[in-house]
Amino acid sequence: MWICKLVIYSLLTGFVAAQICEVPYNRHFHGKHIQGKLKQCCRGYRKLGTTKLNCVPICKNACSNGKCTKPNECTCNVGYVNLNRIKSNRCVSYCKGCNHGECLAPGRCVCNGGYQLDSKTGNCVPQCAGGCPNGTCTSPNRCSCNKGYTLNATTQVCQPTCEDNCQRFNGFCAAPNRCDCNSGYVLKPNSKTFACQPVCKNGCKNGVCRAPEVCECNKFFQKDADKNCSPICEGGCVNAKCTKPDVCECRPGYTPISPNVCLAVCPSGCKNGDCVAPDVCSCHPGHSKLDGVCSPVCEDGCENGFCAAPGYQMDIENKCIPVCEGGCENGFCISPDKCSCNEGYEMNTGDKCTPICKGG
């Protein structure tokens, strides 16, 4: 209760506008009567920090983009104003004009849906789908049509009127009583009345153009990957191309073995292998390419066979060793027709190993 009385007293003393107020107090402490004045932040201010008495104003609403300079009074930064021009309100971005929009940052107006910013006035002006040709856009997607045009209730676009039914023949009313063809259509030649026909830019070989870029294939033809009408070969074409309905034509390097199947040709043959592509052999198991020919492979050597390199022969371990035609007496053959002497022997002029006599 005494705190409430002190606050009421401070209000009556006229210190409301000050930041620091002196509030008298009257207490009893250990049998003693103590009187004095207590300094504290006035109403509408709060203490900043824990030591020195520093009072700052309090604003119930966060100023945002401004500073609380007096109790419940925001001073806004440059480019900002108090909401609804009330000083106790927060600071919001300021934009010139910006009707039918929202000011998201100083000078940056973002218009509501259906409106677009006019840089000259800063206001948001209504927009109509298609730009409201032949009329004036009075509100989003709502046009006021010029004389001679009528408003389409669905698209809110001012459209000319034609006595003929242009849409029935793939067209539209481009101007009062003037029909033009829709996109993808052209005027039908030699027609006495208005009529449009579809166009297929790449033509429609083996078919009929039913709609823009839509080709309907004739009988015995079907759409390929390129959306062209290609002939159908019921049995398919192996290594060949279907050039006409049920007619296969072999690709280069292939020869026909039946009306629908072509096999690759290897002019040099394909011994110990199969011809898998023009002049390309795939060796049978146990064979590998050697100088372009499929030759057998002996993984464990060639027992009871022969050595391919000249000047060598197979030993008992199926290894190829060099051969010296004259033999290597008291030595061994290290390469075809070249001997190396055993220890204690030397090569004489006759290409033979003779013993070495140390005493002569």
XYZ file of C-alpha atoms in Angstrom:
360
model
C 0.000 0.000 0.000
C 2.794 2.435 0.876
C 4.269 2.024 -2.583
C 0.943 3.053 -4.167
C 0.819 6.112 -1.912
C 4.345 7.103 -2.922
C 3.447 6.834 -6.610
C 0.308 8.989 -6.122
C 2.392 11.510 -4.250
C 4.943 11.708 -7.043
C 2.182 12.370 -9.571
C 0.839 15.222 -7.502
C 4.262 16.864 -7.117
C 4.465 17.534 -10.851
C 7.455 15.344 -11.670
C 5.582 13.202 -14.176
C 7.398 14.714 -17.155
C 10.830 14.146 -15.583
C 12.783 10.973 -15.950
C 13.966 10.735 -12.317
C 11.564 11.364 -9.453
C 12.238 11.824 -5.747
C 9.759 9.867 -3.661
C 9.635 10.438 0.167
C 9.683 7.415 2.342
C 8.911 6.833 6.046
C 10.055 3.596 7.623
C 10.810 2.013 11.001
C 13.959 -0.006 11.199
C 15.099 -1.700 14.461
C 13.013 0.680 16.542
C 14.214 3.767 14.722
C 12.078 6.072 12.611
C 13.769 6.804 9.271
C 12.620 9.455 6.797
C 14.123 10.478 3.483
C 13.709 10.723 -0.246
C 14.219 7.864 -2.688
C 15.265 8.573 -6.271
C 13.678 6.327 -8.877
C 12.491 6.385 -12.471
C 9.266 8.301 -12.946
C 6.155 6.657 -14.265
C 6.530 5.862 -17.925
C 10.283 5.286 -17.543
C 12.368 2.288 -16.604
C 15.823 1.874 -15.132
C 18.591 1.022 -17.577
C 21.465 -0.924 -16.063
C 22.063 -2.037 -12.469
C 24.318 0.659 -10.927
C 23.872 4.282 -11.949
C 20.268 5.467 -12.111
C 19.653 5.903 -15.833
C 15.998 6.118 -16.864
C 14.691 5.576 -20.359
C 11.117 6.041 -21.609
C 8.759 3.078 -22.034
C 6.615 2.549 -25.135
C 3.917 -0.102 -24.837
C 4.145 -0.767 -28.539
C 7.596 -1.578 -29.948
C 8.625 1.370 -32.094
C 10.265 -0.764 -34.835
C 12.366 1.392 -37.191
C 12.302 4.214 -34.679
C 13.194 5.169 -31.086
C 11.096 5.561 -27.965
C 11.856 9.206 -27.020
C 9.000 9.821 -24.550
C 6.589 7.518 -22.721
C 4.434 5.905 -25.403
C 5.857 8.198 -28.066
C 7.900 6.838 -30.988
C 10.205 9.045 -33.038
C 10.604 7.311 -36.415
C 13.752 6.920 -38.503
C 14.063 8.635 -41.862
C 11.686 7.010 -44.366
C 9.268 5.842 -41.667
C 6.128 7.330 -40.051
C 3.898 6.378 -37.119
C 1.096 4.007 -38.056
C -2.046 6.029 -38.728
C 0.024 9.096 -37.763
C -0.485 8.311 -34.048
C 2.758 8.861 -32.084
C 2.148 5.947 -29.747
C 1.987 3.540 -32.690
C 4.965 1.720 -34.206
C 6.966 3.161 -37.109
C 6.078 1.823 -40.545
C 7.599 2.398 -43.974
C 6.504 5.499 -45.839
C 5.617 5.432 -49.510
C 4.090 8.214 -51.558
C 0.609 7.156 -52.631
C 0.585 3.338 -52.517
C -3.195 3.025 -52.506
C -4.324 -0.575 -53.145
C -0.884 -1.731 -51.998
C 1.470 -2.210 -49.052
C 4.574 -0.151 -48.255
C 7.155 -2.833 -47.364
C 10.164 -0.484 -47.166
C 10.717 3.260 -47.508
C 9.670 4.176 -51.039
C 8.977 0.538 -51.916
C 5.295 -0.023 -52.576
C 4.114 -3.560 -53.349
C 0.698 -3.529 -54.956
C -2.148 -5.861 -54.076
C -3.141 -8.611 -56.466
C -4.663 -7.232 -59.628
C -2.807 -3.900 -59.336
C 0.466 -2.545 -60.718
C 2.601 0.353 -59.493
C 2.507 3.586 -61.492
C 6.005 5.055 -61.103
C 4.796 8.586 -61.839
C 2.109 8.821 -59.160
C 3.304 6.096 -56.771
C -0.198 4.645 -56.757
C -1.328 1.126 -57.655
C -3.485 1.061 -60.765
C -5.818 -1.838 -61.671
C -4.754 -4.402 -64.243
C -6.914 -6.371 -66.652
C -5.965 -9.660 -68.311
C -4.795 -8.950 -71.836
C -4.334 -5.243 -71.072
C -7.988 -4.369 -71.754
C -7.567 -3.557 -75.461
C -10.376 -1.513 -76.916
C -11.405 -0.423 -73.444
C -10.336 1.041 -70.079
C -9.423 -1.027 -67.000
C -11.514 0.369 -64.137
C -10.795 -2.369 -61.554
C -8.882 -5.677 -61.569
C -10.042 -7.694 -64.587
C -12.960 -5.384 -65.230
C -13.002 -3.368 -68.433
C -15.180 -0.576 -69.671
C -15.367 -1.176 -73.428
C -15.037 1.360 -76.210
C -17.872 1.917 -78.637
C -18.322 -0.992 -81.063
C -16.982 -3.642 -78.643
C -18.641 -5.854 -76.058
C -17.302 -7.241 -72.793
C -16.620 -10.954 -72.475
C -18.017 -11.782 -69.032
C -15.555 -14.674 -68.534
C -12.290 -13.043 -69.634
C -13.324 -9.432 -68.911
C -11.854 -8.427 -72.288
C -13.508 -6.119 -74.798
C -14.056 -8.092 -77.982
C -15.304 -7.044 -81.407
C -18.440 -8.644 -82.748
C -18.808 -10.438 -86.097
C -21.979 -11.503 -87.832
C -20.299 -14.735 -88.979
C -19.463 -17.486 -86.454
C -15.647 -17.305 -86.700
C -15.000 -19.899 -83.955
C -16.921 -22.565 -85.819
C -14.276 -22.547 -88.564
C -11.164 -22.349 -86.323
C -10.991 -18.549 -86.288
C -11.741 -15.516 -84.167
C -13.340 -12.108 -84.618
C -10.309 -9.808 -85.066
C -12.313 -6.645 -85.765
C -15.956 -5.805 -86.239
C -17.220 -8.204 -88.946
C -13.698 -9.460 -89.747
C -12.621 -13.058 -89.049
C -8.991 -14.226 -88.832
C -7.606 -17.769 -88.416
C -6.420 -19.010 -85.032
C -2.714 -19.634 -84.443
C -1.665 -22.834 -86.210
C -4.319 -22.454 -88.916
C -4.405 -20.846 -92.374
C -7.237 -19.902 -94.682
C -8.528 -22.874 -96.590
C -7.690 -22.343 -100.288
C -10.479 -22.066 -102.874
C -13.107 -21.758 -100.124
C -16.077 -19.479 -100.948
C -16.802 -18.851 -97.253
C -14.525 -18.199 -94.270
C -12.824 -21.448 -93.191
C -9.404 -22.284 -91.702
C -7.385 -25.519 -91.903
C -4.612 -26.732 -89.530
C -0.930 -26.490 -90.407
C 1.815 -29.082 -89.750
C 5.126 -27.241 -90.292
C 7.108 -30.403 -91.104
C 4.394 -31.664 -93.426
C 2.389 -34.802 -92.854
C 3.862 -37.428 -95.163
C 1.899 -40.688 -95.125
C -0.818 -39.017 -93.040
C -3.358 -36.197 -92.642
C -2.873 -32.973 -90.611
C -5.873 -33.033 -88.240
C -4.796 -30.165 -85.937
C -1.798 -27.780 -85.652
C 1.334 -29.979 -85.551
C -0.889 -33.060 -85.109
C -0.433 -35.560 -87.924
C -2.773 -38.566 -88.137
C -1.040 -41.484 -89.891
C -2.569 -43.420 -92.775
C -3.334 -47.140 -92.539
C -0.193 -49.360 -92.256
C 1.784 -46.406 -90.837
C 2.528 -45.334 -87.235
C 4.235 -42.510 -85.322
C 7.996 -42.914 -84.782
C 10.232 -41.217 -82.191
C 10.363 -38.068 -84.334
C 6.525 -38.018 -84.548
C 6.670 -38.830 -88.248
C 4.474 -41.449 -89.931
C 6.675 -44.491 -90.588
C 5.647 -47.725 -92.345
C 4.765 -50.770 -90.246
C 6.546 -54.103 -90.679
C 4.488 -56.635 -88.709
C 7.396 -59.037 -88.063
C 9.837 -56.244 -87.253
C 13.186 -55.660 -88.987
C 16.392 -57.140 -87.522
C 19.474 -55.162 -88.638
C 17.276 -53.508 -91.237
C 14.953 -50.531 -91.739
C 11.265 -50.713 -92.561
C 11.044 -48.593 -95.734
C 7.533 -49.594 -96.828
C 4.695 -51.521 -95.177
C 6.098 -55.049 -94.553
C 9.275 -54.256 -96.552
C 12.637 -54.435 -94.727
C 15.835 -52.993 -96.240
C 19.156 -54.254 -94.799
C 21.555 -51.750 -93.298
C 25.008 -51.364 -94.964
C 27.263 -54.312 -94.133
C 24.359 -56.735 -93.659
C 22.748 -59.302 -95.944
C 19.170 -60.687 -95.784
C 18.541 -64.249 -94.688
C 14.749 -63.818 -94.530
C 12.247 -61.040 -95.374
C 12.663 -59.562 -91.855
C 16.167 -60.595 -90.744
C 19.599 -59.416 -91.934
C 22.958 -60.763 -90.710
C 26.305 -58.981 -90.554
C 28.864 -59.785 -93.271
C 32.591 -60.418 -92.571
C 34.296 -60.536 -96.009
C 37.397 -62.321 -94.651
C 35.364 -64.939 -92.841
C 35.215 -65.491 -89.097
C 37.060 -68.736 -88.285
C 36.647 -69.826 -84.634
C 34.183 -66.965 -84.073
C 30.894 -65.321 -85.055
C 30.369 -62.277 -87.242
C 28.524 -59.883 -84.888
C 28.831 -56.675 -86.938
C 30.110 -55.777 -90.409
C 33.714 -57.096 -90.559
C 33.725 -57.608 -86.760
C 34.298 -61.115 -85.320
C 33.529 -62.247 -81.788
C 35.772 -65.202 -80.861
C 34.371 -68.468 -79.505
C 35.217 -69.449 -75.898
C 38.849 -70.564 -75.606
C 39.960 -68.273 -78.420
C 41.283 -64.724 -78.558
C 42.241 -62.213 -81.243
C 45.807 -62.575 -82.566
C 46.646 -60.422 -85.588
C 42.909 -60.067 -86.239
C 42.349 -63.862 -86.237
C 40.637 -65.900 -83.509
C 43.410 -68.245 -82.269
C 43.188 -70.930 -79.555
C 44.453 -70.057 -76.080
C 46.520 -72.603 -74.028
C 46.439 -71.395 -70.445
C 48.824 -74.149 -69.191
C 51.250 -74.031 -72.111
C 51.320 -76.231 -75.226
C 52.270 -79.772 -74.174
C 52.928 -81.935 -77.238
C 52.831 -78.724 -79.277
C 55.475 -76.350 -80.596
C 57.025 -73.003 -79.715
C 55.972 -70.143 -81.943
C 59.279 -68.161 -81.689
C 62.153 -69.325 -84.009
C 65.325 -70.510 -82.286
C 63.433 -71.949 -79.285
C 62.038 -75.348 -78.309
C 59.708 -76.700 -75.613
C 61.308 -78.398 -72.570
C 59.700 -80.996 -70.312
C 58.008 -78.251 -68.272
C 56.259 -76.851 -71.366
C 58.569 -73.835 -71.418
C 60.314 -72.437 -74.481
C 64.122 -72.525 -74.173
C 66.788 -71.316 -76.672
C 68.413 -73.844 -79.087
C 72.119 -73.942 -79.979
C 72.503 -76.081 -83.109
C 76.123 -77.144 -82.367
C 75.368 -77.928 -78.757
C 77.152 -76.333 -75.774
C 79.828 -78.765 -74.546
C 80.809 -77.911 -70.961
C 78.290 -75.001 -71.036
C 74.663 -74.050 -71.601
C 72.655 -72.239 -74.269
C 71.588 -68.725 -73.164
C 70.027 -67.575 -76.485
C 69.625 -69.069 -79.972
C 73.096 -70.344 -81.061
C 74.874 -68.584 -78.174
C 76.578 -70.589 -75.393
C 77.767 -69.629 -71.936
C 80.532 -71.796 -70.303
C 80.263 -73.612 -66.999
C 82.442 -72.611 -64.060
C 86.124 -73.626 -64.680
C 85.685 -73.409 -68.448
C 86.215 -70.724 -71.021
C 85.199 -70.142 -74.601
C 87.901 -70.927 -77.153
C 88.178 -69.820 -80.719
C 86.112 -72.753 -81.905
C 83.105 -71.508 -79.952
C 83.548 -74.390 -77.542
C 84.136 -74.427 -73.786
C 87.535 -75.830 -72.770
C 88.889 -76.328 -69.244
C 91.023 -73.625 -67.677
C 94.491 -74.731 -66.512
C 95.779 -72.363 -63.840
C 99.407 -73.563 -64.140
C 99.354 -73.273 -67.940
